[in-house]
Short mmCIF file of C-alpha atoms and ligand atoms in Angstrom, two decimals:
data_model
loop_
_atom_site.label_atom_id
_atom_site.label_comp_id
_atom_site.label_asym_id
_atom_site.label_seq_id
_atom_site.Cartn_x
_atom_site.Cartn_y
_atom_site.Cartn_z
CA MET R 1 -7.35 -54.57 9.88
CA ILE R 2 -4.86 -51.67 9.67
CA THR R 3 -1.68 -51.59 7.63
CA ILE R 4 1.53 -50.24 9.08
CA ALA R 5 4.10 -49.22 6.40
CA VAL R 6 7.81 -48.56 6.80
CA PRO R 7 9.32 -47.15 3.67
CA ALA R 8 13.21 -46.86 3.30
CA GLU R 9 14.53 -43.50 4.53
CA GLY R 10 14.59 -40.86 1.79
CA ASP R 11 17.95 -39.53 3.08
CA LYS R 12 20.46 -42.17 2.08
CA SER R 13 22.95 -41.12 4.83
CA GLU R 14 20.39 -42.14 7.48
CA GLN R 15 21.35 -45.71 8.59
CA ARG R 16 18.56 -46.15 11.09
CA VAL R 17 15.17 -47.75 10.39
CA ALA R 18 11.91 -47.25 12.16
CA LEU R 19 10.95 -50.94 12.40
CA SER R 20 12.99 -53.75 13.81
CA PRO R 21 12.07 -57.47 13.33
CA GLU R 22 11.08 -57.47 17.02
CA THR R 23 8.59 -54.72 16.56
CA ALA R 24 7.26 -56.20 13.30
CA LYS R 25 6.41 -59.26 15.25
CA LYS R 26 4.76 -57.30 18.01
CA PHE R 27 2.63 -55.21 15.55
CA THR R 28 1.53 -58.41 13.80
CA ALA R 29 0.51 -59.81 17.24
CA LEU R 30 -1.62 -56.58 17.71
CA GLY R 31 -3.58 -57.53 14.62
CA ALA R 32 -1.85 -55.11 12.15
CA LYS R 33 -0.50 -55.91 8.75
CA VAL R 34 3.14 -54.83 8.44
CA ARG R 35 4.87 -53.70 5.23
CA VAL R 36 8.47 -52.76 4.97
CA GLN R 37 10.42 -51.67 1.87
CA ALA R 38 13.08 -54.07 0.69
CA GLY R 39 16.44 -53.15 1.93
CA ALA R 40 14.99 -50.61 4.53
CA GLY R 41 16.84 -52.21 7.48
CA ALA R 42 20.22 -52.83 5.75
CA GLY R 43 21.98 -49.87 7.42
CA ALA R 44 21.01 -51.52 10.91
CA ASN R 45 21.74 -54.96 9.61
CA PHE R 46 18.18 -56.16 9.65
CA SER R 47 17.73 -58.29 6.52
CA ASP R 48 14.43 -58.60 4.45
CA ALA R 49 14.46 -62.25 5.52
CA ASP R 50 14.46 -61.26 9.18
CA TYR R 51 11.43 -59.00 8.59
CA LYS R 52 9.64 -61.68 6.69
CA GLN R 53 10.20 -64.23 9.46
CA ALA R 54 8.76 -61.72 11.82
CA GLY R 55 5.54 -61.63 9.87
CA ALA R 56 6.01 -58.50 7.78
CA LYS R 57 5.58 -58.29 4.05
CA VAL R 58 8.61 -56.93 2.13
CA GLU R 59 7.66 -54.69 -0.87
CA LYS R 60 9.81 -53.43 -3.69
CA GLY R 61 9.84 -49.59 -3.73
CA ALA R 62 8.35 -46.89 -1.53
CA ALA R 63 5.06 -46.54 -3.50
CA ALA R 64 4.02 -50.22 -3.13
CA THR R 65 5.08 -50.08 0.53
CA VAL R 66 2.99 -47.06 1.47
CA LYS R 67 -0.15 -47.72 -0.86
CA GLY R 68 -3.21 -47.64 1.29
CA ALA R 69 -1.33 -47.65 4.55
CA ASP R 70 -3.09 -46.45 7.68
CA ILE R 71 0.10 -45.72 9.67
CA VAL R 72 3.57 -44.78 8.14
CA LEU R 73 6.61 -44.91 10.33
CA SER R 74 9.94 -43.42 9.49
CA VAL R 75 13.06 -42.05 11.17
CA ARG R 76 13.27 -38.71 9.41
CA ARG R 77 10.48 -36.70 7.88
CA PRO R 78 9.46 -38.19 4.56
CA SER R 79 8.49 -36.06 1.50
CA ALA R 80 4.95 -35.40 0.74
CA ALA R 81 5.37 -36.97 -2.64
CA SER R 82 6.52 -40.31 -1.16
CA LEU R 83 3.34 -40.51 1.00
CA LYS R 84 0.88 -39.78 -1.69
CA GLY R 85 -0.48 -43.31 -1.85
CA ALA R 86 -1.30 -43.62 1.90
CA ALA R 87 -4.75 -43.99 3.15
CA LYS R 88 -6.70 -40.67 3.52
CA GLY R 89 -6.01 -39.27 7.02
CA ALA R 90 -3.16 -41.77 7.62
CA VAL R 91 -1.02 -41.51 10.72
CA LEU R 92 2.68 -40.51 10.16
CA ALA R 93 5.00 -40.86 13.23
CA CYS R 94 8.68 -39.86 12.92
CA ILE R 95 11.48 -37.60 14.20
CA LEU R 96 9.91 -34.76 12.39
CA ASP R 97 12.46 -31.99 13.04
CA PRO R 98 9.27 -29.70 13.14
CA PHE R 99 11.13 -26.39 13.31
CA SER R 100 12.97 -26.83 9.99
CA ASP R 101 11.63 -26.44 6.60
CA LYS R 102 8.29 -25.09 7.66
CA ALA R 103 6.89 -24.83 4.10
CA GLY R 104 7.75 -28.48 3.47
CA LEU R 105 5.97 -29.32 6.71
CA ALA R 106 2.82 -27.29 5.74
CA GLY R 107 2.85 -29.20 2.46
CA LEU R 108 3.07 -32.46 4.10
CA ALA R 109 0.17 -31.39 6.65
CA LYS R 110 -2.02 -30.32 3.61
CA GLY R 111 -2.30 -33.92 2.48
CA GLY R 112 -4.51 -34.55 5.55
CA LEU R 113 -2.13 -36.73 7.37
CA LYS R 114 -2.26 -37.00 11.17
CA ILE R 115 1.38 -36.08 11.81
CA PHE R 116 3.01 -36.85 15.09
CA SER R 117 6.51 -35.47 16.09
CA MET R 118 8.36 -37.99 18.34
CA GLU R 119 10.54 -35.18 19.66
CA PHE R 120 7.44 -33.58 21.29
CA MET R 121 6.89 -36.63 23.54
CA PRO R 122 5.97 -35.30 26.99
CA ARG R 123 8.52 -36.03 29.72
CA ILE R 124 6.00 -37.88 31.86
CA THR R 125 6.68 -41.25 33.54
CA ARG R 126 4.13 -43.04 31.43
CA ALA R 127 5.83 -41.87 28.22
CA GLN R 128 9.37 -42.86 29.11
CA SER R 129 9.30 -45.91 26.95
CA MET R 130 8.23 -43.58 23.97
CA ASP R 131 10.93 -40.94 24.56
CA VAL R 132 13.05 -40.96 21.42
CA LEU R 133 15.17 -38.02 22.63
CA SER R 134 16.35 -40.07 25.49
CA SER R 135 16.88 -43.25 23.60
CA GLN R 136 18.95 -41.58 20.92
CA ALA R 137 20.77 -39.01 23.20
CA ASN R 138 21.99 -41.87 25.36
CA LEU R 139 23.78 -43.55 22.43
CA ALA R 140 25.03 -40.19 21.22
CA GLY R 141 26.67 -39.50 24.64
CA TYR R 142 28.46 -42.86 24.44
CA LYS R 143 29.61 -42.48 20.77
CA ALA R 144 30.85 -38.90 21.54
CA VAL R 145 33.38 -40.21 24.03
CA ILE R 146 34.37 -43.14 21.68
CA ASN R 147 34.89 -40.81 18.69
CA ALA R 148 36.89 -38.35 20.81
CA SER R 149 39.07 -41.07 22.27
CA ALA R 150 39.72 -42.57 18.76
CA HIS R 151 40.77 -39.17 17.50
CA PHE R 152 42.76 -38.19 20.53
CA GLY R 153 46.56 -38.91 20.06
CA ARG R 154 46.97 -40.12 23.73
CA ALA R 155 45.41 -42.77 26.02
CA LEU R 156 42.58 -42.15 28.24
CA PRO R 157 43.38 -44.32 31.38
CA MET R 158 46.44 -43.69 33.59
CA MET R 159 49.08 -46.57 32.87
CA MET R 160 51.95 -47.35 35.09
CA THR R 161 54.61 -49.01 32.95
CA ALA R 162 58.35 -49.76 33.42
CA ALA R 163 59.09 -46.85 31.07
CA GLY R 164 56.99 -44.46 33.11
CA THR R 165 53.55 -43.29 33.93
CA VAL R 166 50.97 -42.39 31.21
CA PRO R 167 48.80 -39.75 32.80
CA ALA R 168 45.00 -40.14 32.66
CA ALA R 169 43.26 -37.75 30.26
CA LYS R 170 41.08 -35.00 31.55
CA VAL R 171 37.59 -35.15 30.05
CA PHE R 172 35.01 -32.37 30.75
CA ILE R 173 31.26 -32.83 29.98
CA MET R 174 29.23 -29.60 29.55
CA GLY R 175 25.45 -30.31 29.91
CA VAL R 176 24.43 -33.27 32.00
CA GLY R 177 21.14 -34.36 30.52
CA VAL R 178 20.72 -37.89 29.02
CA ALA R 179 23.69 -37.56 26.67
CA GLY R 180 25.93 -35.91 29.13
CA LEU R 181 25.26 -38.56 31.87
CA GLN R 182 26.16 -41.39 29.45
CA ALA R 183 29.36 -39.41 28.37
CA ILE R 184 30.41 -39.19 31.96
CA ALA R 185 29.92 -42.92 32.54
CA THR R 186 31.68 -43.90 29.30
CA ALA R 187 34.69 -41.63 29.92
CA ARG R 188 34.80 -42.96 33.57
CA ARG R 189 34.87 -46.46 32.20
CA LEU R 190 37.72 -45.64 29.99
CA GLY R 191 39.62 -44.36 32.99
CA ALA R 192 39.56 -40.65 32.31
CA VAL R 193 39.55 -38.05 35.11
CA VAL R 194 36.05 -36.52 34.52
CA THR R 195 34.52 -33.26 35.47
CA ALA R 196 31.09 -31.91 34.40
CA THR R 197 28.98 -28.86 34.54
CA ASP R 198 25.36 -28.01 34.14
CA VAL R 199 22.96 -25.09 35.19
CA ARG R 200 20.52 -27.38 36.73
CA PRO R 201 21.20 -27.97 40.43
CA SER R 202 19.78 -31.51 40.48
CA THR R 203 22.65 -32.67 38.15
CA LYS R 204 25.22 -32.13 40.92
CA GLU R 205 24.30 -35.32 42.73
CA GLN R 206 23.98 -37.22 39.45
CA VAL R 207 27.51 -36.15 38.42
CA GLU R 208 28.97 -37.15 41.79
CA SER R 209 27.23 -40.48 41.88
CA LEU R 210 29.21 -41.32 38.62
CA ALA R 211 32.40 -40.47 40.50
CA ALA R 212 32.95 -37.28 38.44
CA LYS R 213 33.51 -33.76 39.82
CA PHE R 214 30.93 -31.02 39.47
CA ILE R 215 32.06 -27.60 38.37
CA ALA R 216 29.54 -24.63 38.54
CA VAL R 217 28.89 -21.30 40.06
CA GLU R 218 26.37 -22.44 42.68
CA ASP R 219 24.67 -19.17 43.64
CA GLU R 220 20.95 -18.33 44.31
CA GLU R 221 20.05 -18.18 40.57
CA PHE R 222 21.65 -21.55 40.09
CA LYS R 223 19.45 -23.09 42.76
CA LYS R 224 16.33 -22.11 40.87
CA ALA R 225 17.51 -22.88 37.34
CA GLU R 226 15.29 -25.69 36.47
CA THR R 227 11.75 -25.76 35.05
CA SER R 228 9.12 -28.02 36.49
CA ALA R 229 9.53 -30.12 33.53
CA GLY R 230 13.08 -30.80 34.45
CA TYR R 231 14.64 -28.66 31.67
CA ALA R 232 17.20 -25.89 31.85
CA LYS R 233 16.14 -22.13 32.04
CA GLU R 234 17.90 -19.45 30.02
CA MET R 235 20.36 -17.90 32.66
CA SER R 236 20.81 -14.15 33.38
CA VAL R 237 23.71 -12.28 31.71
CA THR R 238 25.39 -11.88 35.16
CA TYR R 239 25.24 -15.64 35.79
CA LYS R 240 26.51 -16.46 32.39
CA LYS R 241 29.51 -14.10 32.93
CA LYS R 242 30.44 -15.60 36.30
CA GLN R 243 29.94 -19.12 34.97
CA ALA R 244 31.97 -18.35 31.82
CA LYS R 245 34.89 -17.12 33.90
CA LEU R 246 34.90 -20.30 35.97
CA ILE R 247 34.63 -22.51 32.85
CA ALA R 248 37.21 -20.60 30.95
CA GLU R 249 39.92 -21.30 33.58
CA HIS R 250 38.80 -25.02 33.74
CA VAL R 251 38.76 -25.53 30.09
CA GLN R 252 42.51 -24.67 29.58
CA SER R 253 43.64 -27.86 31.39
CA GLN R 254 41.16 -30.23 29.63
CA ASP R 255 42.08 -32.68 26.88
CA ILE R 256 38.63 -33.67 25.73
CA ILE R 257 35.42 -31.56 26.07
CA ILE R 258 31.89 -33.03 25.27
CA THR R 259 29.22 -30.42 25.03
CA THR R 260 25.57 -31.27 25.22
CA ALA R 261 23.92 -28.16 26.47
CA LEU R 262 20.33 -27.43 25.04
CA ILE R 263 17.44 -25.32 26.05
CA PRO R 264 14.13 -26.55 24.52
CA GLY R 265 12.99 -24.28 21.64
CA ARG R 266 15.95 -22.08 21.59
CA PRO R 267 19.33 -22.13 19.88
CA ALA R 268 22.13 -23.95 21.76
CA PRO R 269 23.87 -21.62 24.30
CA GLU R 270 27.37 -20.77 23.27
CA LEU R 271 29.55 -22.08 26.15
CA ILE R 272 33.07 -22.16 24.49
CA SER R 273 34.35 -19.07 22.71
CA LYS R 274 37.11 -18.98 20.18
CA ALA R 275 39.46 -17.67 22.86
CA MET R 276 38.66 -20.64 25.00
CA VAL R 277 39.46 -22.98 22.26
CA GLU R 278 42.73 -21.07 21.69
CA SER R 279 43.59 -21.60 25.35
CA MET R 280 43.53 -25.42 25.05
CA LYS R 281 46.50 -27.50 24.41
CA PRO R 282 47.25 -28.60 20.83
CA GLY R 283 45.75 -32.13 20.20
CA SER R 284 42.78 -31.49 22.48
CA ILE R 285 39.39 -32.47 21.20
CA ILE R 286 35.87 -30.95 21.44
CA VAL R 287 32.80 -32.98 20.44
CA ASP R 288 29.74 -30.60 20.10
CA LEU R 289 26.62 -32.67 20.44
CA ALA R 290 24.58 -29.41 20.15
CA ALA R 291 25.92 -28.81 16.52
CA GLU R 292 22.50 -29.31 14.92
CA ARG R 293 21.09 -26.45 17.05
CA GLY R 294 23.83 -23.96 16.38
CA GLY R 295 26.51 -25.48 18.51
CA ASN R 296 27.88 -24.88 22.06
CA CYS R 297 31.30 -23.98 20.63
CA ALA R 298 32.01 -20.89 18.55
CA VAL R 299 33.96 -22.75 15.99
CA THR R 300 31.64 -25.80 15.57
CA ARG R 301 30.47 -26.54 11.91
CA ALA R 302 27.52 -28.94 11.77
CA ASP R 303 28.64 -32.30 10.22
CA ALA R 304 32.35 -31.37 10.02
CA THR R 305 35.51 -31.71 12.06
CA VAL R 306 37.18 -28.34 12.26
CA GLU R 307 40.90 -28.12 13.07
CA TYR R 308 41.27 -24.81 14.90
CA LYS R 309 44.74 -23.77 16.26
CA GLY R 310 45.61 -27.37 16.96
CA VAL R 311 42.19 -28.34 18.50
CA SER R 312 39.76 -30.60 16.76
CA VAL R 313 36.16 -29.63 17.04
CA MET R 314 33.75 -32.39 15.90
CA GLY R 315 30.23 -31.47 14.99
CA ASN R 316 28.56 -34.75 13.85
CA THR R 317 24.78 -34.26 14.06
CA ASN R 318 23.76 -37.88 13.99
CA LEU R 319 26.01 -39.80 16.29
CA ALA R 320 23.18 -42.16 17.32
CA GLY R 321 22.87 -42.91 13.58
CA ASP R 322 26.43 -44.35 13.58
CA LEU R 323 25.22 -46.95 15.99
CA ALA R 324 22.37 -47.75 13.67
CA GLY R 325 21.74 -51.30 15.09
CA ASN R 326 21.11 -50.10 18.68
CA ALA R 327 19.61 -46.84 17.71
CA SER R 328 17.04 -48.51 15.33
CA SER R 329 16.01 -51.26 17.97
CA LEU R 330 15.41 -48.51 20.56
CA TYR R 331 13.63 -46.14 18.23
CA ALA R 332 11.47 -49.01 16.87
CA ARG R 333 10.53 -49.81 20.45
CA ASN R 334 9.71 -46.05 21.18
CA LEU R 335 7.43 -46.18 18.15
CA TYR R 336 5.92 -49.43 19.12
CA ALA R 337 4.94 -48.16 22.60
CA PHE R 338 3.55 -44.98 20.92
CA ILE R 339 1.47 -46.85 18.25
CA ASP R 340 0.23 -49.42 20.74
CA LEU R 341 -1.76 -46.50 22.37
CA MET R 342 -3.65 -45.96 19.14
CA ILE R 343 -4.73 -49.56 18.43
CA ASP R 344 -7.99 -50.87 19.76
CA LYS R 345 -7.32 -53.84 21.96
CA GLU R 346 -10.96 -55.17 21.71
CA LYS R 347 -11.59 -54.82 17.92
CA LYS R 348 -8.11 -56.23 17.12
CA GLY R 349 -6.19 -54.24 14.58
CA GLN R 350 -8.38 -51.17 14.35
CA LEU R 351 -7.34 -47.58 14.99
CA ALA R 352 -8.88 -45.91 18.11
CA ILE R 353 -7.08 -42.63 18.95
CA ASP R 354 -7.94 -40.91 22.15
CA TRP R 355 -7.52 -37.27 21.24
CA GLU R 356 -7.58 -36.24 24.91
CA ASP R 357 -4.63 -38.30 25.84
CA ASP R 358 -1.66 -36.09 26.90
CA VAL R 359 0.69 -38.29 24.94
CA ILE R 360 -1.41 -37.94 21.72
CA LYS R 361 -2.09 -34.15 22.33
CA GLY R 362 1.60 -33.46 23.14
CA THR R 363 2.94 -35.05 19.95
CA LEU R 364 0.23 -34.15 17.45
CA VAL R 365 1.58 -31.58 14.93
CA ALA R 366 -1.01 -31.78 12.03
CA ARG R 367 -4.54 -32.95 11.53
CA ASP R 368 -7.24 -32.38 8.90
CA GLY R 369 -4.84 -30.48 6.67
CA LYS R 370 -3.69 -27.97 9.25
CA LEU R 371 -0.73 -27.47 11.70
CA VAL R 372 -2.18 -27.81 15.21
CA HIS R 373 0.75 -27.96 17.68
CA PRO R 374 0.89 -24.74 19.82
CA MET R 375 4.71 -24.57 19.41
CA LEU R 376 4.22 -24.33 15.63
CA THR R 377 1.08 -22.20 15.57
CA ALA R 378 2.21 -19.66 18.20
CA LYS R 379 3.35 -16.40 16.48
CA LYS R 380 6.90 -16.51 17.88
CA ALA R 381 7.66 -20.17 17.37
CA LYS R 382 11.44 -20.28 17.60
CA THR R 383 13.60 -22.29 15.40
CA GLY R 384 16.78 -22.92 17.20
CA LYS R 385 17.91 -24.91 14.08
CA GLY R 386 20.36 -24.20 11.52
CA GLY R 387 23.84 -24.97 12.69
CA LYS R 388 26.93 -23.18 11.19
CA LYS R 389 27.05 -25.30 8.20
P1 NAD B 1 18.58 -31.45 27.01
O1 NAD B 1 19.02 -32.20 25.82
O2 NAD B 1 17.49 -30.49 26.85
O3 NAD B 1 19.87 -30.49 27.51
C1 NAD B 1 21.00 -31.11 27.92
C2 NAD B 1 21.59 -30.58 29.22
O4 NAD B 1 22.18 -29.24 28.89
C3 NAD B 1 20.59 -30.35 30.30
O5 NAD B 1 20.92 -31.07 31.44
C4 NAD B 1 20.51 -28.82 30.59
O6 NAD B 1 20.31 -28.48 31.86
C5 NAD B 1 21.98 -28.44 30.09
N1 NAD B 1 22.14 -27.04 29.84
C6 NAD B 1 21.43 -26.07 29.22
N2 NAD B 1 21.96 -24.96 29.14
C7 NAD B 1 23.18 -25.09 29.83
C8 NAD B 1 24.22 -24.14 30.06
N3 NAD B 1 24.16 -22.92 29.80
N4 NAD B 1 25.36 -24.61 30.76
C9 NAD B 1 25.39 -25.98 31.02
N5 NAD B 1 24.54 -26.80 30.88
C10 NAD B 1 23.38 -26.40 30.15
O7 NAD B 1 18.32 -32.34 28.33
P2 NAD B 1 17.81 -33.83 28.24
O8 NAD B 1 18.80 -34.78 28.06
O9 NAD B 1 16.64 -33.85 27.39
O10 NAD B 1 17.28 -33.96 29.84
C11 NAD B 1 16.60 -32.95 30.53
C12 NAD B 1 15.94 -33.43 31.78
O11 NAD B 1 14.88 -34.17 31.51
C13 NAD B 1 16.90 -34.28 32.59
O12 NAD B 1 16.69 -34.08 34.01
C14 NAD B 1 16.31 -35.74 32.29
O13 NAD B 1 16.67 -36.69 33.32
C15 NAD B 1 14.96 -35.47 32.16
N6 NAD B 1 14.25 -36.44 31.45
C16 NAD B 1 13.01 -36.91 31.85
C17 NAD B 1 12.39 -37.95 31.13
C18 NAD B 1 11.08 -38.47 31.54
O14 NAD B 1 10.61 -38.32 32.67
N7 NAD B 1 10.31 -39.09 30.68
C19 NAD B 1 12.94 -38.42 29.99
C20 NAD B 1 14.15 -37.78 29.51
C21 NAD B 1 14.81 -36.94 30.24
#
């Protein structure tokens, strides 16, 4: 019978947890023993009693939780020291942040763990339930609008009152992936006038279906700016110039801008220059969801709110973590769907990993002491990380 262990997060600012009472119950039903560190779910309001009731054993301290475990689940990358007691060749699945602290990752790999990075989940239909980028980005897109509206010194919806009309706020969403779509929907629900831009042509219809207006230079290059995997391509210098001009004019009249633009494996593209921030009205807000990858705005600082010439630029890198209850429930379900693939259904509670499965191959980062993922072993593996801390 395998043991699944969930130690508390090493980073105390992380409120999310990798196991919910719901998934503890499901893992137990699969024939696994589940161990969780006391207090691990506190940030998400899952109590030790909830876990016990779901069939998990609550242990004091990380060492007792991890001891002899076959599978360790966490939100962020745990330290090598904290996993020392796990079984030889144990599975670790987490949001690994594989491009940062490469030496630390190599150290973790050396211990012989089978390390899986949930961010590398292939975007195939079968893996949608395991897609942590989507589950967390959706919440982040919602929270970005909520934070911006709370910080904004005006109302979002239009209001007709006896004392006169309050105009609707103008909200502009840059980058219409999972986070951007949820940001559009949230801003619309709050009554704002919403516009959005993206370099992928397929987003135009999605924006319009949410009753927002699409803004972009729609030339021949734009029509081909999407990879077969559905991601954005790096655009040419000429396109970027044309698009920047159009966006610069639009930005001046906006009250709130939410930026979410990312290109896999690269630093975030800069879409808002200092001059563009200066052109905005005092009291305007920018929420930069790309802050962790360097930011879409020139003045963004990761995990800080910068006041620049009357404009607030918010660079929180873990907005999903601020909705820890929902974020943990969804993340725990992503992990459950993933680990379920590795558990033998006939010999209940035994590990049976199919190394040829695209989902396993796509997410496997280290095995037998070595880094094995092509994005980490290729000579020019790009970081894209770092933010302007
Ligand atoms: P992402 O986080 O990589 O990027 C966010 C958005 O920024 C994207 O829409 C991208 O086109 C846009 N962008 C990049 N450069 C830009 C620029 N210079 N200007 C404006 N916008 C720019 O994207 P994501 O949220 O991960 O989603 C990417 C795609 O993958 C979407 O089509 C999404 O629906 C799809 N998806 C598929 C699955 C699946 O099939 N399992 C799961 C999740 C997402």
